[in-house]
Structure formats: structure tokens, C-alpha cells
Tab-separated table of N, CA and C in Angstrom:
chain	number	residue	atom	x	y	z
Y	206	MET	N	121.916	114.318	120.503
Y	206	MET	CA	122.580	114.242	119.205
Y	206	MET	C	121.911	113.154	118.369
Y	207	GLU	N	121.715	113.474	117.109
Y	207	GLU	CA	121.126	112.500	116.200
Y	207	GLU	C	122.113	111.382	115.919
Y	208	LYS	N	121.566	110.233	115.576
Y	208	LYS	CA	122.410	109.102	115.227
Y	208	LYS	C	123.066	109.372	113.872
Y	209	MET	N	124.347	109.103	113.804
Y	209	MET	CA	125.049	109.247	112.532
Y	209	MET	C	124.911	107.938	111.768
Y	210	ARG	N	124.346	108.061	110.595
Y	210	ARG	CA	124.075	106.865	109.804
Y	210	ARG	C	125.002	106.732	108.600
Y	211	THR	N	125.561	107.860	108.170
Y	211	THR	CA	126.355	107.821	106.942
Y	211	THR	C	127.666	108.584	107.129
Y	212	LEU	N	128.557	108.376	106.197
Y	212	LEU	CA	129.803	109.134	106.199
Y	212	LEU	C	129.508	110.616	105.989
Y	213	ASP	N	128.448	110.920	105.249
Y	213	ASP	CA	128.009	112.316	105.103
Y	213	ASP	C	127.712	112.932	106.463
Y	214	ASP	N	126.985	112.178	107.295
Y	214	ASP	CA	126.651	112.675	108.632
Y	214	ASP	C	127.921	112.953	109.438
Y	215	LEU	N	128.886	112.046	109.354
Y	215	LEU	CA	130.140	112.214	110.081
Y	215	LEU	C	130.917	113.415	109.550
Y	216	LEU	N	130.945	113.579	108.248
Y	216	LEU	CA	131.627	114.732	107.660
Y	216	LEU	C	131.029	116.029	108.197
Y	217	VAL	N	129.714	116.128	108.214
Y	217	VAL	CA	129.051	117.342	108.694
Y	217	VAL	C	129.405	117.599	110.154
Y	218	GLU	N	129.349	116.575	110.987
Y	218	GLU	CA	129.681	116.736	112.401
Y	218	GLU	C	131.117	117.216	112.584
Y	219	GLN	N	132.018	116.681	111.790
Y	219	GLN	CA	133.419	117.063	111.915
Y	219	GLN	C	133.683	118.465	111.369
Y	220	VAL	N	132.950	118.880	110.343
Y	220	VAL	CA	133.086	120.258	109.850
Y	220	VAL	C	132.591	121.222	110.924
Y	221	LYS	N	131.505	120.876	111.604
Y	221	LYS	CA	131.021	121.706	112.706
Y	221	LYS	C	132.073	121.790	113.819
Y	222	ASP	N	132.723	120.674	114.093
Y	222	ASP	CA	133.793	120.636	115.088
Y	222	ASP	C	134.924	121.579	114.678
Y	223	LEU	N	135.337	121.493	113.427
Y	223	LEU	CA	136.424	122.344	112.941
Y	223	LEU	C	136.054	123.823	113.000
Y	224	TYR	N	134.817	124.138	112.714
Y	224	TYR	CA	134.367	125.526	112.765
Y	224	TYR	C	134.486	126.053	114.195
Y	225	TYR	N	134.060	125.260	115.147
Y	225	TYR	CA	134.187	125.635	116.560
Y	225	TYR	C	135.660	125.788	116.935
Y	226	VAL	N	136.479	124.842	116.507
Y	226	VAL	CA	137.910	124.874	116.815
Y	226	VAL	C	138.549	126.144	116.277
Y	227	GLU	N	138.275	126.473	115.026
Y	227	GLU	CA	138.867	127.669	114.427
Y	227	GLU	C	138.401	128.935	115.157
Y	228	LYS	N	137.151	128.967	115.561
Y	228	LYS	CA	136.647	130.126	116.319
Y	228	LYS	C	137.370	130.242	117.660
Y	229	GLN	N	137.651	129.117	118.302
Y	229	GLN	CA	138.384	129.131	119.559
Y	229	GLN	C	139.827	129.576	119.341
Y	230	MET	N	140.416	129.153	118.242
Y	230	MET	CA	141.779	129.581	117.917
Y	230	MET	C	141.804	131.092	117.695
Y	231	LEU	N	140.816	131.595	116.991
Y	231	LEU	CA	140.731	133.031	116.721
Y	231	LEU	C	140.649	133.820	118.026
Y	232	LYS	N	139.946	133.289	118.984
Y	232	LYS	CA	139.765	133.944	120.278
Y	232	LYS	C	141.024	133.847	121.150
Y	233	ASN	N	141.765	132.745	121.049
Y	233	ASN	CA	142.858	132.490	121.978
Y	233	ASN	C	144.257	132.796	121.450
Y	234	LEU	N	144.455	132.778	120.149
Y	234	LEU	CA	145.778	133.100	119.606
Y	234	LEU	C	146.288	134.475	120.036
Y	235	PRO	N	145.441	135.516	120.069
Y	235	PRO	CA	145.957	136.823	120.501
Y	235	PRO	C	146.556	136.800	121.914
Y	236	LYS	N	146.031	135.954	122.779
Y	236	LYS	CA	146.575	135.847	124.135
Y	236	LYS	C	147.971	135.247	124.118
Y	237	LEU	N	148.189	134.261	123.255
Y	237	LEU	CA	149.526	133.664	123.124
Y	237	LEU	C	150.497	134.666	122.511
Y	238	ILE	N	150.023	135.394	121.515
Y	238	ILE	CA	150.862	136.406	120.852
Y	238	ILE	C	151.304	137.456	121.863
Y	239	LYS	N	150.372	137.910	122.659
Y	239	LYS	CA	150.670	138.959	123.640
Y	239	LYS	C	151.742	138.508	124.635
Y	240	ARG	N	151.712	137.235	125.019
Y	240	ARG	CA	152.636	136.727	126.044
Y	240	ARG	C	153.984	136.293	125.470
Y	241	ALA	N	154.034	135.999	124.171
Y	241	ALA	CA	155.289	135.563	123.536
Y	241	ALA	C	156.313	136.693	123.565
Y	242	THR	N	157.584	136.337	123.739
Y	242	THR	CA	158.643	137.343	123.736
Y	242	THR	C	159.498	137.279	122.476
Y	243	SER	N	159.624	136.114	121.882
Y	243	SER	CA	160.390	135.965	120.651
Y	243	SER	C	159.640	136.647	119.504
Y	244	GLN	N	160.322	137.563	118.826
Y	244	GLN	CA	159.689	138.259	117.702
Y	244	GLN	C	159.353	137.283	116.579
Y	245	GLU	N	160.198	136.292	116.385
Y	245	GLU	CA	159.939	135.290	115.347
Y	245	GLU	C	158.672	134.493	115.689
Y	246	LEU	N	158.538	134.108	116.948
Y	246	LEU	CA	157.345	133.379	117.388
Y	246	LEU	C	156.102	134.248	117.253
Y	247	LYS	N	156.195	135.503	117.689
Y	247	LYS	CA	155.061	136.424	117.551
Y	247	LYS	C	154.612	136.517	116.092
Y	248	LYS	N	155.586	136.648	115.188
Y	248	LYS	CA	155.267	136.793	113.766
Y	248	LYS	C	154.556	135.551	113.233
Y	249	VAL	N	155.036	134.374	113.596
Y	249	VAL	CA	154.402	133.136	113.135
Y	249	VAL	C	152.974	133.045	113.664
Y	250	LEU	N	152.785	133.364	114.944
Y	250	LEU	CA	151.451	133.296	115.531
Y	250	LEU	C	150.524	134.366	114.935
Y	251	GLU	N	151.056	135.551	114.660
Y	251	GLU	CA	150.243	136.598	114.018
Y	251	GLU	C	149.827	136.176	112.615
Y	252	ASN	N	150.760	135.591	111.871
Y	252	ASN	CA	150.425	135.104	110.529
Y	252	ASN	C	149.365	134.005	110.606
Y	253	HIS	N	149.500	133.147	111.616
Y	253	HIS	CA	148.526	132.067	111.747
Y	253	HIS	C	147.156	132.600	112.169
Y	254	LEU	N	147.139	133.685	112.907
Y	254	LEU	CA	145.869	134.319	113.263
Y	254	LEU	C	145.146	134.769	111.989
Y	255	THR	N	145.894	135.361	111.073
Y	255	THR	CA	145.316	135.773	109.787
Y	255	THR	C	144.833	134.554	109.007
Y	256	GLU	N	145.643	133.486	109.015
Y	256	GLU	CA	145.229	132.253	108.341
Y	256	GLU	C	143.960	131.692	108.973
Y	257	THR	N	143.876	131.774	110.284
Y	257	THR	CA	142.706	131.248	110.995
Y	257	THR	C	141.438	131.971	110.548
Y	258	GLU	N	141.522	133.277	110.371
Y	258	GLU	CA	140.377	134.024	109.849
Y	258	GLU	C	139.975	133.491	108.477
Y	259	SER	N	140.983	133.191	107.664
Y	259	SER	CA	140.738	132.636	106.338
Y	259	SER	C	140.150	131.228	106.433
Y	260	HIS	N	140.611	130.445	107.415
Y	260	HIS	CA	140.071	129.091	107.589
Y	260	HIS	C	138.580	129.150	107.905
Y	261	ILE	N	138.201	130.098	108.738
Y	261	ILE	CA	136.785	130.255	109.087
Y	261	ILE	C	135.977	130.594	107.840
Y	262	GLU	N	136.479	131.519	107.035
Y	262	GLU	CA	135.780	131.890	105.801
Y	262	GLU	C	135.653	130.698	104.859
Y	263	ARG	N	136.726	129.915	104.751
Y	263	ARG	CA	136.680	128.751	103.856
Y	263	ARG	C	135.748	127.667	104.397
Y	264	LEU	N	135.718	127.495	105.714
Y	264	LEU	CA	134.769	126.534	106.290
Y	264	LEU	C	133.334	127.000	106.044
Y	265	GLU	N	133.115	128.304	106.045
Y	265	GLU	CA	131.787	128.824	105.725
Y	265	GLU	C	131.416	128.489	104.279
Y	266	ARG	N	132.402	128.475	103.395
Y	266	ARG	CA	132.146	128.042	102.011
Y	266	ARG	C	131.796	126.555	101.967
Y	267	VAL	N	132.472	125.766	102.811
Y	267	VAL	CA	132.156	124.332	102.887
Y	267	VAL	C	130.709	124.160	103.335
Y	268	PHE	N	130.310	124.879	104.376
Y	268	PHE	CA	128.917	124.804	104.823
Y	268	PHE	C	127.974	125.166	103.687
Y	269	SER	N	128.306	126.206	102.938
Y	269	SER	CA	127.468	126.632	101.823
Y	269	SER	C	127.348	125.522	100.779
Y	270	LYS	N	128.451	124.869	100.476
Y	270	LYS	CA	128.429	123.772	99.501
Y	270	LYS	C	127.603	122.589	100.010
Y	271	LEU	N	127.496	122.477	101.329
Y	271	LEU	CA	126.674	121.424	101.930
Y	271	LEU	C	125.231	121.898	102.159
Y	272	ASP	N	124.923	123.111	101.662
Y	272	ASP	CA	123.604	123.727	101.850
Y	272	ASP	C	123.227	123.834	103.327
Y	273	MET	N	124.187	124.304	104.115
Y	273	MET	CA	123.972	124.453	105.552
Y	273	MET	C	124.430	125.820	106.011
Y	274	GLU	N	123.828	126.284	107.079
Y	274	GLU	CA	124.294	127.497	107.746
Y	274	GLU	C	125.523	127.137	108.572
Y	275	PRO	N	126.543	128.000	108.593
Y	275	PRO	CA	127.716	127.721	109.425
Y	275	PRO	C	127.322	127.638	110.900
Y	276	ARG	N	127.753	126.568	111.529
Y	276	ARG	CA	127.455	126.387	112.940
Y	276	ARG	C	128.498	125.470	113.555
Y	277	GLY	N	129.057	125.906	114.649
Y	277	GLY	CA	130.031	125.092	115.342
Y	277	GLY	C	129.373	124.091	116.260
Y	278	LYS	N	130.173	123.128	116.646
Y	278	LYS	CA	129.721	122.102	117.585
Y	278	LYS	C	130.730	122.071	118.717
Y	279	PHE	N	130.249	122.191	119.942
Y	279	PHE	CA	131.119	122.190	121.112
Y	279	PHE	C	132.142	121.065	121.022
Y	280	CYS	N	133.398	121.419	121.287
Y	280	CYS	CA	134.497	120.459	121.219
Y	280	CYS	C	135.268	120.490	122.534
Y	281	PRO	N	135.013	119.531	123.412
Y	281	PRO	CA	135.711	119.535	124.698
Y	281	PRO	C	137.219	119.356	124.552
Y	282	ALA	N	137.661	118.697	123.496
Y	282	ALA	CA	139.099	118.489	123.297
Y	282	ALA	C	139.825	119.824	123.122
Y	283	ILE	N	139.324	120.669	122.230
Y	283	ILE	CA	140.016	121.945	122.003
Y	283	ILE	C	139.832	122.865	123.196
Y	284	ASP	N	138.707	122.768	123.868
Y	284	ASP	CA	138.529	123.584	125.066
Y	284	ASP	C	139.551	123.205	126.132
Y	285	GLY	N	139.840	121.919	126.248
Y	285	GLY	CA	140.865	121.474	127.190
Y	285	GLY	C	142.239	121.990	126.807
Y	286	ILE	N	142.552	121.938	125.524
Y	286	ILE	CA	143.837	122.450	125.041
Y	286	ILE	C	143.934	123.955	125.297
Y	287	MET	N	142.836	124.679	125.067
Y	287	MET	CA	142.828	126.126	125.292
Y	287	MET	C	142.913	126.459	126.787
Y	288	GLU	N	142.297	125.647	127.615
Y	288	GLU	CA	142.376	125.854	129.061
Y	288	GLU	C	143.822	125.674	129.534
Y	289	GLU	N	144.477	124.663	128.996
Y	289	GLU	CA	145.882	124.442	129.325
Y	289	GLU	C	146.738	125.618	128.858
Y	290	ALA	N	146.458	126.136	127.677
Y	290	ALA	CA	147.194	127.293	127.160
Y	290	ALA	C	146.986	128.505	128.064
Y	291	ALA	N	145.762	128.682	128.551
Y	291	ALA	CA	145.472	129.807	129.451
Y	291	ALA	C	146.275	129.688	130.746
Y	292	GLU	N	146.438	128.475	131.241
Y	292	GLU	CA	147.250	128.258	132.439
Y	292	GLU	C	148.714	128.590	132.164
Y	293	ILE	N	149.179	128.224	130.993
Y	293	ILE	CA	150.579	128.472	130.621
Y	293	ILE	C	150.876	129.964	130.596
Y	294	ILE	N	150.000	130.737	129.982
Y	294	ILE	CA	150.306	132.166	129.858
Y	294	ILE	C	150.208	132.906	131.190
Y	295	GLU	N	149.647	132.263	132.192
Y	295	GLU	CA	149.586	132.861	133.529
Y	295	GLU	C	150.808	132.492	134.375
Y	296	MET	N	151.635	131.584	133.874
Y	296	MET	CA	152.812	131.142	134.627
Y	296	MET	C	153.815	132.274	134.787
Y	297	ASP	N	154.561	132.208	135.875
Y	297	ASP	CA	155.710	133.082	136.063
Y	297	ASP	C	156.906	132.318	135.511
Y	298	ALA	N	157.389	132.722	134.353
Y	298	ALA	CA	158.453	131.975	133.688
Y	298	ALA	C	159.421	132.927	133.010
Y	299	ASP	N	160.656	132.483	132.896
Y	299	ASP	CA	161.634	133.225	132.113
Y	299	ASP	C	161.147	133.293	130.666
Y	300	PRO	N	161.522	134.337	129.940
Y	300	PRO	CA	161.001	134.523	128.572
Y	300	PRO	C	161.194	133.314	127.655
Y	301	GLU	N	162.370	132.717	127.675
Y	301	GLU	CA	162.621	131.579	126.775
Y	301	GLU	C	161.769	130.375	127.164
Y	302	VAL	N	161.591	130.179	128.451
Y	302	VAL	CA	160.761	129.065	128.919
Y	302	VAL	C	159.298	129.324	128.559
Y	303	MET	N	158.855	130.560	128.711
Y	303	MET	CA	157.485	130.915	128.329
Y	303	MET	C	157.272	130.666	126.845
Y	304	ASP	N	158.215	131.096	126.025
Y	304	ASP	CA	158.075	130.890	124.579
Y	304	ASP	C	158.032	129.399	124.241
Y	305	ALA	N	158.855	128.600	124.910
Y	305	ALA	CA	158.838	127.150	124.685
Y	305	ALA	C	157.474	126.573	125.062
Y	306	ALA	N	156.902	127.044	126.170
Y	306	ALA	CA	155.584	126.567	126.608
Y	306	ALA	C	154.491	127.005	125.639
Y	307	ILE	N	154.604	128.216	125.114
Y	307	ILE	CA	153.625	128.703	124.142
Y	307	ILE	C	153.680	127.862	122.872
Y	308	ILE	N	154.873	127.529	122.433
Y	308	ILE	CA	155.008	126.686	121.241
Y	308	ILE	C	154.350	125.332	121.491
Y	309	ALA	N	154.595	124.750	122.654
Y	309	ALA	CA	153.989	123.451	122.970
Y	309	ALA	C	152.465	123.547	122.945
Y	310	ALA	N	151.922	124.608	123.537
Y	310	ALA	CA	150.466	124.792	123.557
Y	310	ALA	C	149.920	124.961	122.141
Y	311	ALA	N	150.604	125.763	121.342
Y	311	ALA	CA	150.156	125.990	119.964
Y	311	ALA	C	150.214	124.699	119.149
Y	312	GLN	N	151.279	123.921	119.355
Y	312	GLN	CA	151.395	122.695	118.579
Y	312	GLN	C	150.359	121.653	118.986
Y	313	LYS	N	149.967	121.628	120.243
Y	313	LYS	CA	148.900	120.711	120.647
Y	313	LYS	C	147.624	121.026	119.872
Y	314	ALA	N	147.304	122.304	119.760
Y	314	ALA	CA	146.116	122.702	118.997
Y	314	ALA	C	146.293	122.375	117.517
Y	315	GLU	N	147.480	122.647	116.979
Y	315	GLU	CA	147.737	122.352	115.562
Y	315	GLU	C	147.588	120.866	115.279
Y	316	HIS	N	148.079	120.029	116.162
Y	316	HIS	CA	148.005	118.590	115.931
Y	316	HIS	C	146.556	118.111	115.941
Y	317	TYR	N	145.731	118.692	116.800
Y	317	TYR	CA	144.303	118.366	116.794
Y	317	TYR	C	143.695	118.762	115.452
Y	318	GLU	N	144.018	119.961	115.014
Y	318	GLU	CA	143.476	120.436	113.736
Y	318	GLU	C	143.966	119.579	112.574
Y	319	ILE	N	145.234	119.249	112.563
Y	319	ILE	CA	145.792	118.429	111.480
Y	319	ILE	C	145.080	117.085	111.411
Y	320	ALA	N	144.894	116.448	112.553
Y	320	ALA	CA	144.216	115.150	112.578
Y	320	ALA	C	142.786	115.273	112.055
Y	321	THR	N	142.076	116.288	112.504
Y	321	THR	CA	140.673	116.431	112.117
Y	321	THR	C	140.534	116.835	110.660
Y	322	TYR	N	141.329	117.807	110.218
Y	322	TYR	CA	141.257	118.201	108.804
Y	322	TYR	C	141.618	117.027	107.898
Y	323	GLY	N	142.603	116.235	108.295
Y	323	GLY	CA	142.992	115.078	107.486
Y	323	GLY	C	141.863	114.082	107.336
Y	324	CYS	N	141.168	113.795	108.426
Y	324	CYS	CA	140.036	112.863	108.371
Y	324	CYS	C	138.912	113.401	107.504
Y	325	VAL	N	138.540	114.654	107.741
Y	325	VAL	CA	137.408	115.228	107.016
Y	325	VAL	C	137.728	115.362	105.531
Y	326	ARG	N	138.956	115.726	105.224
Y	326	ARG	CA	139.365	115.799	103.806
Y	326	ARG	C	139.215	114.437	103.144
Y	327	THR	N	139.596	113.379	103.864
Y	327	THR	CA	139.473	112.024	103.327
Y	327	THR	C	138.007	111.647	103.128
Y	328	TYR	N	137.150	111.998	104.089
Y	328	TYR	CA	135.720	111.723	103.916
Y	328	TYR	C	135.202	112.426	102.660
Y	329	ALA	N	135.576	113.686	102.497
Y	329	ALA	CA	135.110	114.448	101.334
Y	329	ALA	C	135.583	113.800	100.033
Y	330	ARG	N	136.823	113.351	100.009
Y	330	ARG	CA	137.326	112.673	98.803
Y	330	ARG	C	136.520	111.412	98.510
Y	331	MET	N	136.291	110.616	99.566
Y	331	MET	CA	135.576	109.352	99.383
Y	331	MET	C	134.133	109.579	98.938
Y	332	LEU	N	133.548	110.690	99.342
Y	332	LEU	CA	132.180	111.025	98.965
Y	332	LEU	C	132.108	111.799	97.641
Y	333	ASN	N	133.264	111.968	97.005
Y	333	ASN	CA	133.366	112.703	95.740
Y	333	ASN	C	132.929	114.155	95.852
Y	334	TYR	N	133.158	114.742	97.024
Y	334	TYR	CA	132.956	116.175	97.212
Y	334	TYR	C	134.294	116.853	96.928
Y	335	ASN	N	134.668	116.856	95.681
Y	335	ASN	CA	136.009	117.299	95.311
Y	335	ASN	C	136.285	118.756	95.649
Y	336	ASN	N	135.294	119.634	95.468
Y	336	ASN	CA	135.494	121.040	95.824
Y	336	ASN	C	135.742	121.198	97.315
Y	337	ILE	N	134.969	120.478	98.113
Y	337	ILE	CA	135.135	120.527	99.567
Y	337	ILE	C	136.477	119.929	99.956
Y	338	ALA	N	136.825	118.807	99.361
Y	338	ALA	CA	138.106	118.169	99.659
Y	338	ALA	C	139.270	119.107	99.346
Y	339	GLY	N	139.166	119.854	98.259
Y	339	GLY	CA	140.220	120.802	97.897
Y	339	GLY	C	140.369	121.911	98.930
Y	340	ILE	N	139.258	122.428	99.409
Y	340	ILE	CA	139.297	123.471	100.441
Y	340	ILE	C	139.945	122.921	101.705
Y	341	LEU	N	139.521	121.742	102.110
Y	341	LEU	CA	140.049	121.131	103.335
Y	341	LEU	C	141.534	120.795	103.191
Y	342	GLU	N	141.936	120.353	102.015
Y	342	GLU	CA	143.348	120.043	101.769
Y	342	GLU	C	144.203	121.298	101.895
Y	343	ASP	N	143.725	122.405	101.352
Y	343	ASP	CA	144.480	123.661	101.453
Y	343	ASP	C	144.665	124.082	102.907
Y	344	ILE	N	143.591	123.991	103.688
Y	344	ILE	CA	143.690	124.358	105.101
Y	344	ILE	C	144.632	123.397	105.819
Y	345	LEU	N	144.491	122.105	105.535
Y	345	LEU	CA	145.357	121.097	106.155
Y	345	LEU	C	146.827	121.410	105.903
Y	346	GLN	N	147.172	121.773	104.684
Y	346	GLN	CA	148.568	122.090	104.369
Y	346	GLN	C	149.042	123.312	105.144
Y	347	GLU	N	148.186	124.308	105.295
Y	347	GLU	CA	148.560	125.490	106.078
Y	347	GLU	C	148.795	125.124	107.535
Y	348	GLU	N	147.953	124.254	108.084
Y	348	GLU	CA	148.135	123.812	109.473
Y	348	GLU	C	149.451	123.052	109.626
Y	349	LYS	N	149.744	122.188	108.674
Y	349	LYS	CA	151.008	121.439	108.715
Y	349	LYS	C	152.210	122.377	108.608
Y	350	ASN	N	152.115	123.385	107.754
Y	350	ASN	CA	153.215	124.339	107.594
Y	350	ASN	C	153.488	125.099	108.890
Y	351	VAL	N	152.426	125.500	109.583
Y	351	VAL	CA	152.598	126.198	110.853
Y	351	VAL	C	153.278	125.278	111.861
Y	352	ASP	N	152.863	124.028	111.894
Y	352	ASP	CA	153.459	123.066	112.820
Y	352	ASP	C	154.958	122.902	112.550
Y	353	VAL	N	155.333	122.777	111.304
Y	353	VAL	CA	156.751	122.643	110.941
Y	353	VAL	C	157.526	123.890	111.356
Y	354	THR	N	156.965	125.057	111.091
Y	354	THR	CA	157.628	126.309	111.457
Y	354	THR	C	157.788	126.428	112.965
Y	355	LEU	N	156.758	126.056	113.708
Y	355	LEU	CA	156.856	126.097	115.168
Y	355	LEU	C	157.940	125.151	115.675
Y	356	THR	N	158.059	123.999	115.055
Y	356	THR	CA	159.112	123.054	115.438
Y	356	THR	C	160.490	123.656	115.177
Y	357	GLU	N	160.650	124.312	114.055
Y	357	GLU	CA	161.934	124.943	113.731
Y	357	GLU	C	162.281	126.031	114.751
Y	358	ILE	N	161.308	126.847	115.094
Y	358	ILE	CA	161.536	127.902	116.092
Y	358	ILE	C	161.842	127.281	117.452
Y	359	ALA	N	161.129	126.210	117.773
Y	359	ALA	CA	161.322	125.554	119.078
Y	359	ALA	C	162.749	125.071	119.262
Y	360	GLU	N	163.376	124.625	118.196
Y	360	GLU	CA	164.753	124.135	118.317
Y	360	GLU	C	165.676	125.224	118.851
Y	361	THR	N	165.500	126.443	118.403
Y	361	THR	CA	166.309	127.563	118.894
Y	361	THR	C	165.871	127.983	120.292
Y	362	ILE	N	164.586	128.154	120.477
Y	362	ILE	CA	164.078	128.637	121.758
Y	362	ILE	C	164.347	127.625	122.869
Y	363	ASN	N	164.154	126.341	122.582
Y	363	ASN	CA	164.413	125.323	123.599
Y	363	ASN	C	165.885	125.317	124.006
Y	364	ALA	N	166.773	125.511	123.041
Y	364	ALA	CA	168.204	125.570	123.349
Y	364	ALA	C	168.494	126.778	124.240
Y	365	GLU	N	167.851	127.896	123.956
Y	365	GLU	CA	168.032	129.085	124.791
Y	365	GLU	C	167.494	128.862	126.215
Y	366	ALA	N	166.387	128.125	126.310
Y	366	ALA	CA	165.807	127.843	127.624
Y	366	ALA	C	166.728	126.928	128.436
Y	367	ILE	N	167.422	126.024	127.771
Y	367	ILE	CA	168.372	125.146	128.464
Y	367	ILE	C	169.525	125.953	129.036
Y	368	GLU	N	169.982	126.943	128.278
Y	368	GLU	CA	171.126	127.743	128.686
Y	368	GLU	C	170.823	128.613	129.895
Y	369	LYS	N	169.560	128.826	130.203
Y	369	LYS	CA	169.178	129.656	131.341
Y	369	LYS	C	169.531	128.988	132.596
């Protein structure tokens, strides 16, 4: 890996990270959807799958604005989160407990994305890449909205899991 000398360099590395993360989400969300039993949870995850496709397209626009070809950068953090999610969906669990575990797995990924998008958006603002910052801000808000919705669903599902 080349030495990062500027905030520009860090921004590029983090955009590559986000591109990889979104591609991993695109690959793994359908597995969570398939295993979820709550129709409300399925719907939220399906909607987020569509958003994820849009996030990839918007990140490709960011790469274009940076005069770069879209390219991801291996991210061991998201791979670990996805590996944990894969273990969860293989568990033998009651439906409500499975849904609670799926929400936890999804929120771990969302929190990683929220943290990274927030940092990169700030770098873009500081570098006066206003168009890029706007794209990243929009994606960040969508990630935050999904997290809030998952928390709301979890309150019901977790209560149902307790009653089991």
C-alpha cells in the first residue's frame, strides 16, 4: 500500500473501502432476507437492498468525480461482520430469535457504514468537494434511517423473543 500523504489520499482509500462494503452488502443482504420471518423485517431489508444498489451507483459517480475507475479495497472489518452474519443464519433458532439476531447482524454492518460515510463526508467537506460531500451525505442519511427503522422493529421482535 502506498503511503497516505494527504487527506485526499485518505478520502480515496475510504471511498474504495465503502465501495467494497456496499458490494458485500449487496451479496449478503439476500441471505438475511431469505432467513428472516418477520414480513416487516423482510420489507426493510429488501428496501435496503435496493438502496444498496443505488449506493454503489452513487459511489461510482464519486469515483468519476475523482477521475478514477471504481475499485473496492478489501475490508477485513466488513468481512468479519458478514462472516458473523453467515453463522447467524445457519443457527437453529425460533423465528423471533432468528429475526432478532438478523437485526443485530444488519445493524453491526449499518454502524460500520455510518461511521465510514460520516468520516468520508467530512473529508470531502473539508477538501471543498461539495458535490462529493452531498452524495455521501445522502447515503449517510439513508444508512441512518435504516438503522433507526431496524431499532424500531427490534423493539417488537425482541419482546416477542422474550415471550417465547
